[in-house]
PDB file of C-alpha atoms and ligand atoms in Angstrom:
ATOM      1  CA  MET A 999     -54.172 -17.069  79.688  1.00  0.00           C
ATOM      2  CA  PHE A1000     -55.945 -14.423  77.628  1.00  0.00           C
ATOM      3  CA  ILE A1001     -54.299 -12.089  75.150  1.00  0.00           C
ATOM      4  CA  ASN A1002     -56.441  -9.292  73.759  1.00  0.00           C
ATOM      5  CA  GLY A1003     -59.470 -11.320  74.832  1.00  0.00           C
ATOM      6  CA  CYS A1004     -58.391 -14.536  73.066  1.00  0.00           C
ATOM      7  CA  GLN A1005     -57.670 -17.634  75.131  1.00  0.00           C
ATOM      8  CA  VAL A1006     -54.188 -18.982  74.431  1.00  0.00           C
ATOM      9  CA  GLU A1007     -52.375 -22.085  75.610  1.00  0.00           C
ATOM     10  CA  ILE A1008     -49.413 -21.544  77.920  1.00  0.00           C
ATOM     11  CA  ARG A1009     -46.352 -23.766  78.165  1.00  0.00           C
ATOM     12  CA  ALA A1010     -44.174 -24.329  81.206  1.00  0.00           C
ATOM     13  CA  GLY A1011     -41.257 -21.922  81.467  1.00  0.00           C
ATOM     14  CA  GLU A1012     -42.548 -19.524  78.814  1.00  0.00           C
ATOM     15  CA  THR A1013     -42.746 -15.768  79.225  1.00  0.00           C
ATOM     16  CA  VAL A1014     -45.738 -13.723  78.119  1.00  0.00           C
ATOM     17  CA  LEU A1015     -43.716 -12.486  75.125  1.00  0.00           C
ATOM     18  CA  GLU A1016     -42.947 -16.039  74.019  1.00  0.00           C
ATOM     19  CA  THR A1017     -46.542 -17.212  74.476  1.00  0.00           C
ATOM     20  CA  ALA A1018     -47.851 -14.186  72.611  1.00  0.00           C
ATOM     21  CA  ARG A1019     -45.489 -14.634  69.680  1.00  0.00           C
ATOM     22  CA  ARG A1020     -46.145 -18.359  69.468  1.00  0.00           C
ATOM     23  CA  SER A1021     -49.866 -17.567  69.395  1.00  0.00           C
ATOM     24  CA  GLY A1022     -49.487 -15.057  66.560  1.00  0.00           C
ATOM     25  CA  PHE A1023     -49.524 -11.736  68.479  1.00  0.00           C
ATOM     26  CA  GLN A1024     -46.973  -9.119  67.487  1.00  0.00           C
ATOM     27  CA  ILE A1025     -45.079  -7.394  70.288  1.00  0.00           C
ATOM     28  CA  PRO A1026     -42.041  -5.307  69.351  1.00  0.00           C
ATOM     29  CA  SER A1027     -38.781  -5.975  71.173  1.00  0.00           C
ATOM     30  CA  LEU A1028     -35.127  -5.076  70.882  1.00  0.00           C
ATOM     31  CA  CYS A1029     -33.318  -6.633  73.838  1.00  0.00           C
ATOM     32  CA  TYR A1030     -34.938 -10.070  73.694  1.00  0.00           C
ATOM     33  CA  HIS A1031     -33.132 -13.027  72.124  1.00  0.00           C
ATOM     34  CA  GLU A1032     -34.462 -16.572  72.390  1.00  0.00           C
ATOM     35  CA  GLY A1033     -30.957 -17.915  73.032  1.00  0.00           C
ATOM     36  CA  LEU A1034     -30.217 -15.645  75.985  1.00  0.00           C
ATOM     37  CA  GLY A1035     -31.884 -14.995  79.319  1.00  0.00           C
ATOM     38  CA  ALA A1036     -34.454 -12.218  79.696  1.00  0.00           C
ATOM     39  CA  TYR A1037     -33.106  -8.817  80.673  1.00  0.00           C
ATOM     40  CA  GLY A1038     -35.945  -6.309  80.338  1.00  0.00           C
ATOM     41  CA  GLY A1039     -33.720  -3.462  79.191  1.00  0.00           C
ATOM     42  CA  CYS A1040     -35.379  -1.798  76.205  1.00  0.00           C
ATOM     43  CA  ARG A1041     -38.970  -1.732  77.577  1.00  0.00           C
ATOM     44  CA  LEU A1042     -40.393  -1.970  74.081  1.00  0.00           C
ATOM     45  CA  CYS A1043     -42.233  -5.174  74.851  1.00  0.00           C
ATOM     46  CA  LEU A1044     -44.471  -3.546  77.475  1.00  0.00           C
ATOM     47  CA  VAL A1045     -47.965  -5.004  77.784  1.00  0.00           C
ATOM     48  CA  GLU A1046     -50.873  -4.181  80.040  1.00  0.00           C
ATOM     49  CA  VAL A1047     -51.700  -6.803  82.657  1.00  0.00           C
ATOM     50  CA  GLU A1048     -55.149  -7.118  84.201  1.00  0.00           C
ATOM     51  CA  GLU A1049     -55.246  -8.913  87.519  1.00  0.00           C
ATOM     52  CA  GLY A1050     -58.518  -8.606  89.355  1.00  0.00           C
ATOM     53  CA  LYS A1051     -59.046  -4.884  89.851  1.00  0.00           C
ATOM     54  CA  ASN A1052     -55.394  -4.111  89.193  1.00  0.00           C
ATOM     55  CA  ARG A1053     -54.020  -2.971  85.879  1.00  0.00           C
ATOM     56  CA  PHE A1054     -50.341  -2.364  85.323  1.00  0.00           C
ATOM     57  CA  LEU A1055     -47.721  -2.253  82.598  1.00  0.00           C
ATOM     58  CA  ALA A1056     -45.010  -4.904  82.565  1.00  0.00           C
ATOM     59  CA  ALA A1057     -42.212  -5.991  80.252  1.00  0.00           C
ATOM     60  CA  SER A1058     -43.596  -9.119  78.605  1.00  0.00           C
ATOM     61  CA  CYS A1059     -40.121 -10.616  78.076  1.00  0.00           C
ATOM     62  CA  THR A1060     -39.573 -10.971  81.830  1.00  0.00           C
ATOM     63  CA  LEU A1061     -43.155 -11.757  82.847  1.00  0.00           C
ATOM     64  CA  PRO A1062     -43.776 -15.500  83.316  1.00  0.00           C
ATOM     65  CA  ALA A1063     -46.899 -16.716  81.533  1.00  0.00           C
ATOM     66  CA  ARG A1064     -49.414 -18.186  83.946  1.00  0.00           C
ATOM     67  CA  ALA A1065     -52.991 -19.362  83.908  1.00  0.00           C
ATOM     68  CA  GLY A1066     -55.599 -16.677  84.348  1.00  0.00           C
ATOM     69  CA  LEU A1067     -53.458 -13.715  83.242  1.00  0.00           C
ATOM     70  CA  ARG A1068     -55.213 -11.219  81.041  1.00  0.00           C
ATOM     71  CA  ILE A1069     -52.872  -9.365  78.715  1.00  0.00           C
ATOM     72  CA  LEU A1070     -53.490  -6.432  76.419  1.00  0.00           C
ATOM     73  CA  THR A1071     -50.856  -5.773  73.794  1.00  0.00           C
ATOM     74  CA  GLU A1072     -52.353  -2.748  72.055  1.00  0.00           C
ATOM     75  CA  SER A1073     -54.289  -0.859  74.731  1.00  0.00           C
ATOM     76  CA  GLN A1074     -53.968   2.919  74.941  1.00  0.00           C
ATOM     77  CA  PRO A1075     -51.551   2.879  77.919  1.00  0.00           C
ATOM     78  CA  VAL A1076     -49.358   0.343  76.071  1.00  0.00           C
ATOM     79  CA  GLN A1077     -49.290   2.426  72.908  1.00  0.00           C
ATOM     80  CA  LYS A1078     -48.473   5.561  74.871  1.00  0.00           C
ATOM     81  CA  ALA A1079     -45.651   3.927  76.827  1.00  0.00           C
ATOM     82  CA  ARG A1080     -44.257   2.277  73.681  1.00  0.00           C
ATOM     83  CA  ALA A1081     -44.282   5.614  71.858  1.00  0.00           C
ATOM     84  CA  GLN A1082     -42.338   7.199  74.763  1.00  0.00           C
ATOM     85  CA  VAL A1083     -39.751   4.436  74.661  1.00  0.00           C
ATOM     86  CA  ILE A1084     -39.287   4.807  70.912  1.00  0.00           C
ATOM     87  CA  ALA A1085     -39.055   8.606  71.180  1.00  0.00           C
ATOM     88  CA  LEU A1086     -36.388   8.335  73.897  1.00  0.00           C
ATOM     89  CA  LEU A1087     -34.425   5.780  71.906  1.00  0.00           C
ATOM     90  CA  LEU A1088     -34.568   8.123  68.919  1.00  0.00           C
ATOM     91  CA  ALA A1089     -33.144  10.916  71.077  1.00  0.00           C
ATOM     92  CA  ARG A1090     -30.133   8.701  71.683  1.00  0.00           C
ATOM     93  CA  CYS A1091     -29.833   6.894  68.358  1.00  0.00           C
ATOM     94  CA  GLY A1092     -31.607   9.077  65.836  1.00  0.00           C
ATOM     95  CA  ASN A1093     -30.051   7.541  62.747  1.00  0.00           C
ATOM     96  CA  LEU A1094     -30.984   3.931  63.248  1.00  0.00           C
ATOM     97  CA  PRO A1095     -33.197   2.482  60.502  1.00  0.00           C
ATOM     98  CA  VAL A1096     -34.628  -0.072  62.940  1.00  0.00           C
ATOM     99  CA  LEU A1097     -35.919   2.775  65.144  1.00  0.00           C
ATOM    100  CA  HIS A1098     -37.253   4.743  62.187  1.00  0.00           C
ATOM    101  CA  ASP A1099     -39.219   1.670  61.118  1.00  0.00           C
ATOM    102  CA  LEU A1100     -40.610   1.213  64.609  1.00  0.00           C
ATOM    103  CA  ALA A1101     -41.500   4.896  64.858  1.00  0.00           C
ATOM    104  CA  GLU A1102     -43.320   4.724  61.558  1.00  0.00           C
ATOM    105  CA  ARG A1103     -45.194   1.564  62.504  1.00  0.00           C
ATOM    106  CA  CYS A1104     -46.252   3.008  65.862  1.00  0.00           C
ATOM    107  CA  GLY A1105     -46.975   6.525  64.569  1.00  0.00           C
ATOM    108  CA  VAL A1106     -44.282   8.206  66.667  1.00  0.00           C
ATOM    109  CA  PRO A1107     -42.911  11.563  65.429  1.00  0.00           C
ATOM    110  CA  GLN A1108     -39.168  11.282  64.770  1.00  0.00           C
ATOM    111  CA  ASP A1109     -38.289  14.524  66.565  1.00  0.00           C
ATOM    112  CA  LEU A1110     -40.303  14.438  69.779  1.00  0.00           C
ATOM    113  CA  TYR A1111     -37.159  14.969  71.853  1.00  0.00           C
ATOM    114  CA  PRO A1112     -33.937  16.751  70.914  1.00  0.00           C
ATOM    115  CA  ARG A1113     -31.060  14.487  69.903  1.00  0.00           C
ATOM    116  CA  LEU A1114     -28.916  13.964  72.990  1.00  0.00           C
ATOM    117  CA  VAL A1115     -26.289  11.567  71.753  1.00  0.00           C
ATOM    118  CA  GLU A1116     -25.388  10.205  68.348  1.00  0.00           C
ATOM    119  CA  ASP A1117     -24.777   6.557  68.862  1.00  0.00           C
ATOM    120  CA  GLU A1118     -25.843   3.308  67.285  1.00  0.00           C
ATOM    121  CA  CYS A1119     -25.918   1.459  70.614  1.00  0.00           C
ATOM    122  CA  ILE A1120     -29.271   1.408  72.408  1.00  0.00           C
ATOM    123  CA  LEU A1121     -27.726  -0.182  75.542  1.00  0.00           C
ATOM    124  CA  CYS A1122     -29.892  -3.274  75.267  1.00  0.00           C
ATOM    125  CA  GLY A1123     -27.081  -5.392  76.739  1.00  0.00           C
ATOM    126  CA  LEU A1124     -27.509  -8.276  74.296  1.00  0.00           C
ATOM    127  CA  CYS A1125     -23.810  -8.191  73.390  1.00  0.00           C
ATOM    128  CA  VAL A1126     -22.806  -8.321  77.077  1.00  0.00           C
ATOM    129  CA  ARG A1127     -25.030 -11.330  77.686  1.00  0.00           C
ATOM    130  CA  ALA A1128     -23.921 -13.102  74.496  1.00  0.00           C
ATOM    131  CA  CYS A1129     -20.271 -12.584  75.410  1.00  0.00           C
ATOM    132  CA  GLU A1130     -20.897 -14.044  78.856  1.00  0.00           C
ATOM    133  CA  ALA A1131     -22.837 -16.977  77.428  1.00  0.00           C
ATOM    134  CA  VAL A1132     -19.941 -17.870  75.143  1.00  0.00           C
ATOM    135  CA  GLY A1133     -17.516 -17.620  78.046  1.00  0.00           C
ATOM    136  CA  GLY A1134     -15.613 -14.524  76.968  1.00  0.00           C
ATOM    137  CA  ARG A1135     -16.659 -11.933  79.569  1.00  0.00           C
ATOM    138  CA  ALA A1136     -14.963  -9.199  77.581  1.00  0.00           C
ATOM    139  CA  LEU A1137     -17.814  -6.678  77.740  1.00  0.00           C
ATOM    140  CA  SER A1138     -19.723  -4.828  80.418  1.00  0.00           C
ATOM    141  CA  PHE A1139     -21.659  -1.613  80.967  1.00  0.00           C
ATOM    142  CA  THR A1140     -19.480   1.320  81.940  1.00  0.00           C
ATOM    143  CA  TRP A1141     -20.152   4.916  83.018  1.00  0.00           C
ATOM    144  CA  ARG A1142     -23.551   6.258  84.016  1.00  0.00           C
ATOM    145  CA  GLY A1143     -26.388   8.399  82.723  1.00  0.00           C
ATOM    146  CA  ILE A1144     -25.890   9.921  79.330  1.00  0.00           C
ATOM    147  CA  LYS A1145     -22.299   8.618  79.196  1.00  0.00           C
ATOM    148  CA  ARG A1146     -23.331   5.006  79.774  1.00  0.00           C
ATOM    149  CA  LYS A1147     -21.899   2.612  77.240  1.00  0.00           C
ATOM    150  CA  VAL A1148     -20.846  -0.962  76.651  1.00  0.00           C
ATOM    151  CA  SER A1149     -17.143  -1.542  76.352  1.00  0.00           C
ATOM    152  CA  PRO A1150     -14.248  -3.803  77.293  1.00  0.00           C
ATOM    153  CA  PRO A1151     -12.429  -2.818  80.525  1.00  0.00           C
ATOM    154  CA  PHE A1152     -10.835   0.653  80.263  1.00  0.00           C
ATOM    155  CA  GLU A1153     -12.087   0.798  76.658  1.00  0.00           C
ATOM    156  CA  LYS A1154      -9.003  -1.084  75.531  1.00  0.00           C
ATOM    157  CA  PRO A1155      -8.867  -4.204  73.341  1.00  0.00           C
ATOM    158  CA  SER A1156      -9.593  -7.043  75.724  1.00  0.00           C
ATOM    159  CA  GLU A1157      -7.582 -10.216  76.196  1.00  0.00           C
ATOM    160  CA  GLU A1158     -10.859 -11.842  77.175  1.00  0.00           C
ATOM    161  CA  CYS A1159     -12.362 -11.326  73.722  1.00  0.00           C
ATOM    162  CA  LEU A1160     -12.400 -14.689  71.935  1.00  0.00           C
ATOM    163  CA  GLY A1161     -13.281 -13.295  68.531  1.00  0.00           C
ATOM    164  CA  CYS A1162     -16.462 -15.369  68.344  1.00  0.00           C
ATOM    165  CA  ARG A1163     -18.463 -12.399  66.979  1.00  0.00           C
ATOM    166  CA  ALA A1164     -21.474 -13.347  69.083  1.00  0.00           C
ATOM    167  CA  CYS A1165     -21.748  -9.652  70.068  1.00  0.00           C
ATOM    168  CA  ALA A1166     -22.000  -8.540  66.442  1.00  0.00           C
ATOM    169  CA  HIS A1167     -24.392 -11.375  65.639  1.00  0.00           C
ATOM    170  CA  VAL A1168     -26.964 -10.524  68.322  1.00  0.00           C
ATOM    171  CA  CYS A1169     -26.758  -6.716  68.114  1.00  0.00           C
ATOM    172  CA  PRO A1170     -30.230  -5.553  66.984  1.00  0.00           C
ATOM    173  CA  THR A1171     -28.985  -2.260  65.557  1.00  0.00           C
ATOM    174  CA  GLY A1172     -25.811  -3.212  63.698  1.00  0.00           C
ATOM    175  CA  ALA A1173     -23.706  -1.069  66.034  1.00  0.00           C
ATOM    176  CA  ILE A1174     -20.935  -3.662  66.220  1.00  0.00           C
ATOM    177  CA  LYS A1175     -19.233  -3.641  62.856  1.00  0.00           C
ATOM    178  CA  VAL A1176     -16.648  -6.107  61.658  1.00  0.00           C
ATOM    179  CA  GLU A1177     -13.889  -5.159  59.225  1.00  0.00           C
ATOM    180  CA  GLU A1178     -12.632  -8.167  57.308  1.00  0.00           C
ATOM    181  CA  GLY A1179      -9.013  -8.601  56.243  1.00  0.00           C
ATOM    182  CA  PRO A1180      -7.253 -11.462  54.472  1.00  0.00           C
ATOM    183  CA  VAL A1181      -5.612 -12.875  57.612  1.00  0.00           C
ATOM    184  CA  SER A1182      -7.534 -11.149  60.394  1.00  0.00           C
ATOM    185  CA  PHE A1183     -10.672  -9.206  61.232  1.00  0.00           C
ATOM    186  CA  THR A1184     -11.345  -6.269  63.530  1.00  0.00           C
ATOM    187  CA  LEU A1185     -14.338  -5.598  65.750  1.00  0.00           C
ATOM    188  CA  LEU A1186     -14.358  -1.860  65.091  1.00  0.00           C
ATOM    189  CA  ARG A1187     -16.370  -0.802  68.118  1.00  0.00           C
ATOM    190  CA  TRP A1188     -13.959  -2.498  70.513  1.00  0.00           C
ATOM    191  CA  LYS A1189     -10.866  -1.892  68.320  1.00  0.00           C
ATOM    192  CA  THR A1190     -10.026  -5.549  68.767  1.00  0.00           C
ATOM    193  CA  GLU A1191      -8.181  -7.411  66.021  1.00  0.00           C
ATOM    194  CA  HIS A1192      -8.276 -11.182  65.681  1.00  0.00           C
ATOM    195  CA  THR A1193      -5.978 -13.280  63.539  1.00  0.00           C
ATOM    196  CA  TYR A1194      -7.475 -16.231  61.727  1.00  0.00           C
ATOM    197  CA  VAL A1195      -6.045 -19.691  62.218  1.00  0.00           C
ATOM    198  CA  ARG A1196      -5.277 -21.518  58.954  1.00  0.00           C
ATOM    199  CA  CYS A1197      -6.676 -24.934  58.154  1.00  0.00           C
ATOM    200  CA  ARG A1198      -3.975 -27.574  58.635  1.00  0.00           C
ATOM    201  CA  SER A1199      -5.138 -29.347  55.491  1.00  0.00           C
ATOM    202  CA  CYS A1200      -6.124 -26.744  52.873  1.00  0.00           C
ATOM    203  CA  GLY A1201      -4.373 -23.692  54.354  1.00  0.00           C
ATOM    204  CA  ARG A1202      -7.431 -21.432  54.219  1.00  0.00           C
ATOM    205  CA  PRO A1203      -7.982 -19.033  57.166  1.00  0.00           C
ATOM    206  CA  PHE A1204     -11.184 -20.143  58.853  1.00  0.00           C
ATOM    207  CA  ALA A1205     -11.540 -19.245  62.561  1.00  0.00           C
ATOM    208  CA  PRO A1206     -10.135 -16.736  65.054  1.00  0.00           C
ATOM    209  CA  LEU A1207      -7.016 -18.124  66.696  1.00  0.00           C
ATOM    210  CA  ARG A1208      -8.070 -17.120  70.205  1.00  0.00           C
ATOM    211  CA  PHE A1209     -11.401 -18.862  69.824  1.00  0.00           C
ATOM    212  CA  THR A1210      -9.847 -22.132  68.670  1.00  0.00           C
ATOM    213  CA  GLU A1211      -7.321 -21.975  71.521  1.00  0.00           C
ATOM    214  CA  ASN A1212     -10.192 -21.603  73.966  1.00  0.00           C
ATOM    215  CA  PHE A1213     -12.119 -24.379  72.264  1.00  0.00           C
ATOM    216  CA  GLY A1214      -9.188 -26.720  72.985  1.00  0.00           C
ATOM    217  CA  THR A1215      -9.188 -25.733  76.660  1.00  0.00           C
ATOM    218  CA  ILE A1216     -12.913 -26.417  76.938  1.00  0.00           C
ATOM    219  CA  LEU A1217     -12.385 -29.894  75.472  1.00  0.00           C
ATOM    220  CA  GLU A1218      -9.444 -30.707  77.727  1.00  0.00           C
ATOM    221  CA  GLY A1219     -11.443 -29.665  80.757  1.00  0.00           C
ATOM    222  CA  GLY A1220     -14.492 -31.594  79.502  1.00  0.00           C
ATOM    223  CA  ALA A1221     -14.943 -34.275  82.154  1.00  0.00           C
ATOM    224  CA  GLY A1222     -17.755 -35.736  80.077  1.00  0.00           C
ATOM    225  CA  VAL A1223     -15.393 -37.017  77.348  1.00  0.00           C
ATOM    226  CA  SER A1224     -14.902 -40.695  78.148  1.00  0.00           C
ATOM    227  CA  SER A1225     -12.722 -43.219  76.332  1.00  0.00           C
ATOM    228  CA  GLY A1226     -15.754 -45.000  74.813  1.00  0.00           C
ATOM    229  CA  THR A1227     -15.681 -45.252  71.021  1.00  0.00           C
ATOM    230  CA  GLY A1228     -18.418 -42.659  70.377  1.00  0.00           C
ATOM    231  CA  ALA A1229     -17.081 -40.124  72.847  1.00  0.00           C
ATOM    232  CA  GLY A1230     -13.515 -40.770  71.669  1.00  0.00           C
ATOM    233  CA  THR A1231     -14.469 -40.036  68.070  1.00  0.00           C
ATOM    234  CA  ALA A1232     -16.306 -36.905  69.208  1.00  0.00           C
ATOM    235  CA  ALA A1233     -13.218 -35.793  71.121  1.00  0.00           C
ATOM    236  CA  VAL A1234     -10.991 -36.314  68.068  1.00  0.00           C
ATOM    237  CA  ALA A1235     -13.460 -34.499  65.844  1.00  0.00           C
ATOM    238  CA  GLY A1236     -13.660 -31.711  68.427  1.00  0.00           C
ATOM    239  CA  ALA A1237      -9.891 -31.407  68.681  1.00  0.00           C
ATOM    240  CA  LEU A1238      -9.661 -31.276  64.907  1.00  0.00           C
ATOM    241  CA  ALA A1239     -12.247 -28.484  64.898  1.00  0.00           C
ATOM    242  CA  GLY A1240      -9.478 -26.173  66.027  1.00  0.00           C
ATOM    243  CA  GLU A1241      -7.151 -27.259  63.226  1.00  0.00           C
ATOM    244  CA  LEU A1242      -9.308 -28.119  60.233  1.00  0.00           C
ATOM    245  CA  CYS A1243     -11.833 -25.921  58.469  1.00  0.00           C
ATOM    246  CA  PRO A1244     -15.439 -27.207  58.350  1.00  0.00           C
ATOM    247  CA  ALA A1245     -15.085 -28.409  54.729  1.00  0.00           C
ATOM    248  CA  CYS A1246     -11.909 -30.414  55.473  1.00  0.00           C
ATOM    249  CA  ARG A1247     -13.474 -31.823  58.641  1.00  0.00           C
ATOM    250  CA  ARG A1248     -16.469 -32.984  56.647  1.00  0.00           C
ATOM    251  CA  SER A1249     -14.368 -34.704  54.006  1.00  0.00           C
ATOM    252  CA  LEU A1250     -12.182 -36.308  56.709  1.00  0.00           C
ATOM    253  CA  ARG A1251     -15.307 -37.614  58.415  1.00  0.00           C
ATOM    254  CA  ALA A1252     -16.693 -38.903  55.099  1.00  0.00           C
ATOM    255  CA  ARG A1253     -13.411 -40.753  54.408  1.00  0.00           C
ATOM    256  CA  GLU A1254     -13.505 -42.271  57.908  1.00  0.00           C
ATOM    257  CA  LEU A1255     -17.085 -43.433  57.416  1.00  0.00           C
ATOM    258  CA  SER A1256     -16.413 -45.015  54.030  1.00  0.00           C
ATOM    259  CA  ARG A1257     -13.329 -46.808  55.455  1.00  0.00           C
ATOM    260  CA  THR A1258     -15.443 -48.182  58.327  1.00  0.00           C
ATOM    261  CA  ALA A1259     -18.158 -49.277  55.908  1.00  0.00           C
ATOM    262  CA  ALA A1260     -15.586 -51.038  53.650  1.00  0.00           C
ATOM    263  CA  LYS A1261     -14.217 -53.024  56.623  1.00  0.00           C
ATOM    264  CA  ARG A1262     -17.654 -54.447  57.476  1.00  0.00           C
TER     265      ARG A1262
HETATM  266 FE1  FES B1509     -38.574  -6.840  76.800  1.00  0.00          FE
HETATM  267 FE2  FES B1509     -36.585  -5.389  75.777  1.00  0.00          FE
HETATM  268  S1  FES B1509     -37.660  -7.008  74.866  1.00  0.00           S
HETATM  269  S2  FES B1509     -37.607  -5.150  77.659  1.00  0.00           S
END
């Protein structure tokens, strides 16, 4: 494949965005995350594709890399389309530092369009996909047009939310804020509070209760856990993960290992 005239090696299963980044080409993106499937929502990663006599713009995060493709990442049509995308995002989320940086880098005036909404969410959908990947399914897109947003059903705290914070972790704009308390934390955007479970050994709060409860269910349903020694130990360690904090689990494991070594 060729990017900006340079021949680059492609790898099976890669997208154009992944090949380009691995080969040292910069393409901006907001809704791409290497741990989650491609979505093509923000359109920032647009590139120009040359195929025979055809030339078209495509989102590089959803375009499979293949031999013979000719890609331009900084052509005039790409720069124009990228500038439009940034300007429209600014009209929705005008106070986001990440957009201001992008606008500056791409030479886009900050006030090309009037501000339509004041939000920190660019509707990239990363939080929805992360929630689904973890198994929570607490979030989805709701409403349409200018009112479109991401929220739990009926905009009420969801029973499906596990408190894993994957949504806050992947959010590219920092729209999902977490307020920490001594025994619980709250995902402010979803108004969802989660109580921490305390470590059975040291008593320190260490993980959201609902997440550890779910973790137990996953293990119980795990058909792959056999009674063999290795799998058995893994199952015990896994079960303890819901009761012991990481530090206590580590020291328990270290004690177990030194006992085993002493017996030999
Ligand atoms: Fe490709 Fe958002 S990163 S569309």
